[in-house]
Coordinates of C-alpha atoms in Angstrom, one line a residue:
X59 CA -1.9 23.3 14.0
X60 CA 1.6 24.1 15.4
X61 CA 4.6 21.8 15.1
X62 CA 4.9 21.1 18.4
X63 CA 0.8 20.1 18.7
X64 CA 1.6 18.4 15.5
X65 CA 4.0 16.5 17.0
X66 CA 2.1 15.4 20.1
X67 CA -0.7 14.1 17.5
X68 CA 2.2 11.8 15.6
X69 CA 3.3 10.4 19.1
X70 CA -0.2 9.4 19.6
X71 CA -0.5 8.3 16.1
X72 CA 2.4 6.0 16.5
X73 CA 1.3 4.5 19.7
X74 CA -1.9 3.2 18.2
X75 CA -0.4 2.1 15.3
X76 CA 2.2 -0.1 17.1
X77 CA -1.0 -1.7 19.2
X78 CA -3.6 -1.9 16.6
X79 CA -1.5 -2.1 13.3
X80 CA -3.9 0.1 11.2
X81 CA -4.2 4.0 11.3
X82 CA -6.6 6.5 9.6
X83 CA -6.0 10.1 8.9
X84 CA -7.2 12.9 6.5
X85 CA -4.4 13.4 4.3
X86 CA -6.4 14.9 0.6
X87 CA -8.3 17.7 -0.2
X88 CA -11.4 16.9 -2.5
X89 CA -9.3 18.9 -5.8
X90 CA -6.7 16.8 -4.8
X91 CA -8.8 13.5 -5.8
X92 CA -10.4 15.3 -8.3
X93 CA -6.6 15.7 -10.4
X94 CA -6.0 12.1 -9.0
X95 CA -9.2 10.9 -11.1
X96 CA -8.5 12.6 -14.1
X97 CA -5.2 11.0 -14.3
X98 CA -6.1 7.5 -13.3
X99 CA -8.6 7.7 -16.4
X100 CA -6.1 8.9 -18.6
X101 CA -4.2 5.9 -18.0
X102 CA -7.9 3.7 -18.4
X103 CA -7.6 5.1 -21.5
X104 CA -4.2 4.0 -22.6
X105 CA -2.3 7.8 -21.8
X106 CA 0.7 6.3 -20.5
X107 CA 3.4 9.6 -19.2
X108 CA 6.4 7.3 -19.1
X109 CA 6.2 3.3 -20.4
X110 CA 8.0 0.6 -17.8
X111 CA 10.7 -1.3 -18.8
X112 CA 9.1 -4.7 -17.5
X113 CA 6.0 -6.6 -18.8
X114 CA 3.5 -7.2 -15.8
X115 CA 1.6 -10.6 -16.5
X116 CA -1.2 -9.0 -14.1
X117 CA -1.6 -5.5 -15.2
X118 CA -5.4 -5.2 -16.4
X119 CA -5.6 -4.1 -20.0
X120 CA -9.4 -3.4 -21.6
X121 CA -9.3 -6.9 -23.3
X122 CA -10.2 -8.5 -20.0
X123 CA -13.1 -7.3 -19.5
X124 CA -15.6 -6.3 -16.3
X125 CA -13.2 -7.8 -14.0
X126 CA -11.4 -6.4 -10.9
X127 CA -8.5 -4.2 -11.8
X128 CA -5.4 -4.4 -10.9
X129 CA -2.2 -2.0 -12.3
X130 CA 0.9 -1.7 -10.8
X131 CA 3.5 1.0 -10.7
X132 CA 1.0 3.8 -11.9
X133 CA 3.3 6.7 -10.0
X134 CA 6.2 4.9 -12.1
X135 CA 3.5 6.1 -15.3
X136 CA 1.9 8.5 -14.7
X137 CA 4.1 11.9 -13.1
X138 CA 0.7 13.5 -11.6
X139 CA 0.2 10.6 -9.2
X140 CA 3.8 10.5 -8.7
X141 CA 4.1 14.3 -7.6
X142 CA 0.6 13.9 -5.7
X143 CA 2.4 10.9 -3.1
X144 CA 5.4 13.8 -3.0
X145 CA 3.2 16.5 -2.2
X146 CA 1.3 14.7 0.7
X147 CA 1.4 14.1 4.5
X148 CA 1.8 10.0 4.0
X149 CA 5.3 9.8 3.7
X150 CA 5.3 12.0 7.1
X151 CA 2.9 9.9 8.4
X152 CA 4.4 6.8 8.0
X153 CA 7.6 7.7 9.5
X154 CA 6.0 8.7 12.2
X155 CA 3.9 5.3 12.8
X156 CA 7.0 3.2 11.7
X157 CA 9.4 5.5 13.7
X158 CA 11.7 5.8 11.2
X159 CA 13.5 9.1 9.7
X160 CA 13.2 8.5 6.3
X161 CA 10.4 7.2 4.2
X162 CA 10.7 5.4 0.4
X163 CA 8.3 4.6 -2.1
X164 CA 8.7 0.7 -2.8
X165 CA 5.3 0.1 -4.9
X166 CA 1.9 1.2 -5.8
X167 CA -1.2 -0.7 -6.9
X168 CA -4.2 0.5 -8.5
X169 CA -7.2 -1.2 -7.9
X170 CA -10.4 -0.9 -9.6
X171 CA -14.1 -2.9 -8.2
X172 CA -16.1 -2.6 -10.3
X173 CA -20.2 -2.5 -10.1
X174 CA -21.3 -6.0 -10.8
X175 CA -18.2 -7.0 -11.4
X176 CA -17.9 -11.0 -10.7
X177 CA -14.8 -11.9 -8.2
X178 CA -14.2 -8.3 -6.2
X179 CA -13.1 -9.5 -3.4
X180 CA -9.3 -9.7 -1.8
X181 CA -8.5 -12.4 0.1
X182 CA -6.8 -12.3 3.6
X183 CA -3.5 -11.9 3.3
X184 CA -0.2 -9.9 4.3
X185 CA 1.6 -7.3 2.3
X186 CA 5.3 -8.8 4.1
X187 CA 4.3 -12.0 2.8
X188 CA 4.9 -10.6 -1.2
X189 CA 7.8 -8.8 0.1
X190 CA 10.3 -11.7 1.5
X191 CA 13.3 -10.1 -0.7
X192 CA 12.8 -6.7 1.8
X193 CA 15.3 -7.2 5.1
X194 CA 12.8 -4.6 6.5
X195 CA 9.6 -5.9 9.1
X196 CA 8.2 -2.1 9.9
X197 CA 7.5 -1.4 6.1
X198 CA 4.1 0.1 5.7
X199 CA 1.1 0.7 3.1
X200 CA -1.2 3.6 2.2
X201 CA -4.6 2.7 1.3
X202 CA -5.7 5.9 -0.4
X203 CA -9.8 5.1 -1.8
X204 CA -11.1 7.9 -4.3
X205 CA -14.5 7.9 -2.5
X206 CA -16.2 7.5 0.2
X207 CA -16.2 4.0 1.4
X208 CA -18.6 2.7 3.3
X209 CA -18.8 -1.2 4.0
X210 CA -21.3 -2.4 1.0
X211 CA -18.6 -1.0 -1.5
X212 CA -15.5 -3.3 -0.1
X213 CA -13.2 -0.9 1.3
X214 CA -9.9 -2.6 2.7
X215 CA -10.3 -4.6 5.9
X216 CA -8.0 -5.1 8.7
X217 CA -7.8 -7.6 11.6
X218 CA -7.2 -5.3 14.9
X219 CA -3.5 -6.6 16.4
X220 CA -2.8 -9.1 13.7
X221 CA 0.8 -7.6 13.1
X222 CA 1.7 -9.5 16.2
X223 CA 0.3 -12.5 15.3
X224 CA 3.2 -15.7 14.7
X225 CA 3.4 -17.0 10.9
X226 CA 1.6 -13.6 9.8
X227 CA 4.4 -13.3 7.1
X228 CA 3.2 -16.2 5.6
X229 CA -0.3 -15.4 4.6
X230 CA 0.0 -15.2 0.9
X231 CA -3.4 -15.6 -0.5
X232 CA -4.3 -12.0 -2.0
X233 CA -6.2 -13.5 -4.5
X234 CA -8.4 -16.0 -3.4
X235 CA -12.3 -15.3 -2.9
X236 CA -13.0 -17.6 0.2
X237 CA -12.9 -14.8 2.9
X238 CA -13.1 -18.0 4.9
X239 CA -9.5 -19.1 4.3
X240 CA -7.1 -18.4 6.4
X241 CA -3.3 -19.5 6.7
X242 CA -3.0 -22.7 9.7
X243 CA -0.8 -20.8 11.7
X244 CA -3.2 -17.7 12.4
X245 CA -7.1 -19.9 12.2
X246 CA -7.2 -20.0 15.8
X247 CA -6.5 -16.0 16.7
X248 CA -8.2 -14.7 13.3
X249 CA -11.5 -16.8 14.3
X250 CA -11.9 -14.6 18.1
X251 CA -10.1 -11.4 16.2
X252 CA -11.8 -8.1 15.4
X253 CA -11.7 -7.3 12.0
X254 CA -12.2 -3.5 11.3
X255 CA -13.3 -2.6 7.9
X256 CA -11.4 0.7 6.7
X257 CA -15.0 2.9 5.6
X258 CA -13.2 5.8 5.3
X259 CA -14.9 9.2 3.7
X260 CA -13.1 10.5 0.7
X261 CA -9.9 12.4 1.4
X262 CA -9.0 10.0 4.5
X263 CA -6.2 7.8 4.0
X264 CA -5.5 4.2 6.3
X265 CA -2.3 3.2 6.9
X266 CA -1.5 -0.7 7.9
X267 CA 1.9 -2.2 8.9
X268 CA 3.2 -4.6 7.0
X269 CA 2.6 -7.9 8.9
X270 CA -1.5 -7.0 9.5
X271 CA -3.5 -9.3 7.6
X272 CA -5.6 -7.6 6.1
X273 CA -8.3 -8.0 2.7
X274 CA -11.5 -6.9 1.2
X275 CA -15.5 -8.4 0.5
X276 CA -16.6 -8.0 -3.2
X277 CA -18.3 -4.4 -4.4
X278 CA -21.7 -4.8 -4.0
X279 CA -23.2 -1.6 -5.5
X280 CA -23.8 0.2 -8.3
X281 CA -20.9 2.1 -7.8
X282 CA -17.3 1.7 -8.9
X283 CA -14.6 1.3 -6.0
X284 CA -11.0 2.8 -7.0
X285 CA -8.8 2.9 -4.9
X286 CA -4.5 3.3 -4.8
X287 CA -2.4 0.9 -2.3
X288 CA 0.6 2.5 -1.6
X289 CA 3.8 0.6 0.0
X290 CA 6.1 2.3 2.0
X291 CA 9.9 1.8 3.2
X292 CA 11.2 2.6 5.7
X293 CA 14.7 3.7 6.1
X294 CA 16.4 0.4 6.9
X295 CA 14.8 -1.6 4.5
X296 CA 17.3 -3.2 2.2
X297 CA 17.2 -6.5 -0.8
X298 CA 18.0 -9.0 0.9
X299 CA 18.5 -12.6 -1.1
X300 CA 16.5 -15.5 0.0
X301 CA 15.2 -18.5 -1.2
X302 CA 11.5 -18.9 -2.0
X303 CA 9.1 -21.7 -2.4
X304 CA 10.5 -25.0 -4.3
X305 CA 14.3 -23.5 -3.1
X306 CA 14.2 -20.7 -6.2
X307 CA 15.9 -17.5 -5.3
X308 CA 12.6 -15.1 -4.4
X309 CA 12.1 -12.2 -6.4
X310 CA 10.1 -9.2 -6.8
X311 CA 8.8 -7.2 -9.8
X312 CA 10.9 -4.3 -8.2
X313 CA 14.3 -6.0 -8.4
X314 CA 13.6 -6.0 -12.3
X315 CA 13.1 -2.2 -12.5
X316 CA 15.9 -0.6 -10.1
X317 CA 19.5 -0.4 -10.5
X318 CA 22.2 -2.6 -9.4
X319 CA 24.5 -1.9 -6.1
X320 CA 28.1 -2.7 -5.8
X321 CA 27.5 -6.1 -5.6
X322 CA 24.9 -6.7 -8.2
X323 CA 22.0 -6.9 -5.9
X324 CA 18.7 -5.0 -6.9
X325 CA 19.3 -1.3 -5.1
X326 CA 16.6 -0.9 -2.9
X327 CA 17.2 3.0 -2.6
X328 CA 17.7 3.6 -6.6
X329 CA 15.8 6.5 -6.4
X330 CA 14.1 6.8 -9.8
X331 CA 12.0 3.6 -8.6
X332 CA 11.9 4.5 -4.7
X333 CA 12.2 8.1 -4.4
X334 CA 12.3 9.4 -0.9
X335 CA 8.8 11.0 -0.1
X336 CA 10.0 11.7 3.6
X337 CA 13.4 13.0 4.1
X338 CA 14.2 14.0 7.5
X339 CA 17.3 16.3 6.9
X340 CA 14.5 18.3 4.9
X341 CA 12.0 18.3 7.8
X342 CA 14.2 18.3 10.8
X343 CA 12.0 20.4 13.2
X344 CA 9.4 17.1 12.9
X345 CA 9.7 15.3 16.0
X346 CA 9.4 11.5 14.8
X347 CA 8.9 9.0 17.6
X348 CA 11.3 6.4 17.8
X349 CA 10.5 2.5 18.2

């Protein structure tokens, strides 16, 4: 594929994105998510390449048990998944679906179903609504499952159009199991809405904005469901400080880890915990849409 047909595909990209709020695309070749594997059971197994600095109440250790997993910052860990997100199309991809020139790790989640697991699935829910410290409304996540995912495993499921939706930002309910709950604000429109589960074969990736509610039903195979969520900045996104529930300042795990700007704010750019995986000035033949 040429640059210029290349191009022509992101435009198109982008305008579907910016109606529909989710995207799919094949992004990783089967060796790729072989090494990926290897590595995310390396770290099952307690081979850490690089220990954070912060304690993370939620991070799944082998004490708990058959539950579903959850471990965050695993490219911060481990430098193979790290230099596999650098290697990739997604940060190109995002930019060109956000319309953005530059594209900045923010966070990564590993998440592990389990066969038989109880409590597998992820309630409906927006990724904005964790991220109120980010001045940023186009930021975008990676969905990146190690197999093939079809729609008795739980892949990730997305409600067509939903990053339109009023009060979208406040759907904070990632863990709750009633796939019947929904925030007030969005009952109505979520109730008529089509919700467009993300079966994707292995080596596709999904991409979802950042106010598309979104979740996932419970695993029920025999098989395991792994899967990495990857959150994306785009270039504008900056800390911003704002007050959370009960009037406490909010804050994210992220403003524990990254350096401090000139102000004493957490430095949303520091780039040992947001390294740039899109940089335009590197790929300035790439036509990126704008918004």
């Amino acid at each position: 594929m040429t640059d210029a047909t290349s191009s022509i595909a992101l435009r198109q990209a982008h305008d579907f994105y910016q109606q529909h709020g989710w995207y799919v695309h094949d992004v990783f070749s089967q060796d790729d998510l072989d090494e990926l594997e290897y590595h995310i059971e390396r770290f099952y197994s307690g081979e850490h390449d690089r220990p954070l600095d912060v304690l993370l109440s939620r991070d799944w250790t082998p004490e708990k048990g058959n539950v579903m997993r959850q471990n965050d910052y695993i490219s911060l860990r481990m430098d193979a998944v790290r230099e596999a997100l650098h290697r990739s199309a997604i940060g190109r991809i995002a930019a060109a679906l956000a319309g953005t020139h530059a594209i900045r790790l923010f966070h990564d989640q590993l998440i592990c179903k389990p066969p038989s697991a109880p409590a597998t699935a992820v309630g409906w829910h927006t990724d904005k609504a964790y991220w109120a410290t980010c001045s940023s409304d186009l930021m975008i996540t990676a969905w990146i499952p190690l197999q093939d995912c079809p729609e008795e495993i739980g892949p990730l499921v997305v409600v067509d159009g939903s990053h339109r939706w009023p009060g979208s930002a406040e759907a904070k309910t990632f863990h709750t199991q009633d796939m019947a709950s929904v925030q007030p604000q969005v009952r109505a429109a979520f109730q008529t809405a089509r919700k467009v589960p993300m079966a994707l074969k292995r080596g596709q990736v999904s991409f979802h904005h950042c106010l598309a509610l979104h979740g996932s039903y419970p695993n029920k195979t025999d098989r395991t469901r792994l899967s990495l969520s990857v959150h994306l900045q785009d270039s504008s996104n900056r800390y911003r400080r704002v007050r959370g529930e009960g009037g406490a300042e909010a804050v994210h795990q992220n403003d524990m880890l990254c350096r401090r700007d000139a102000d004493g704010a957490p430095d949303y750019t520091d780039p040992h915990v947001f390294p740039v995986l899109w940089p335009h000035e590197v790929n300035a033949a790439i036509d990126v849409p704008s918004m």
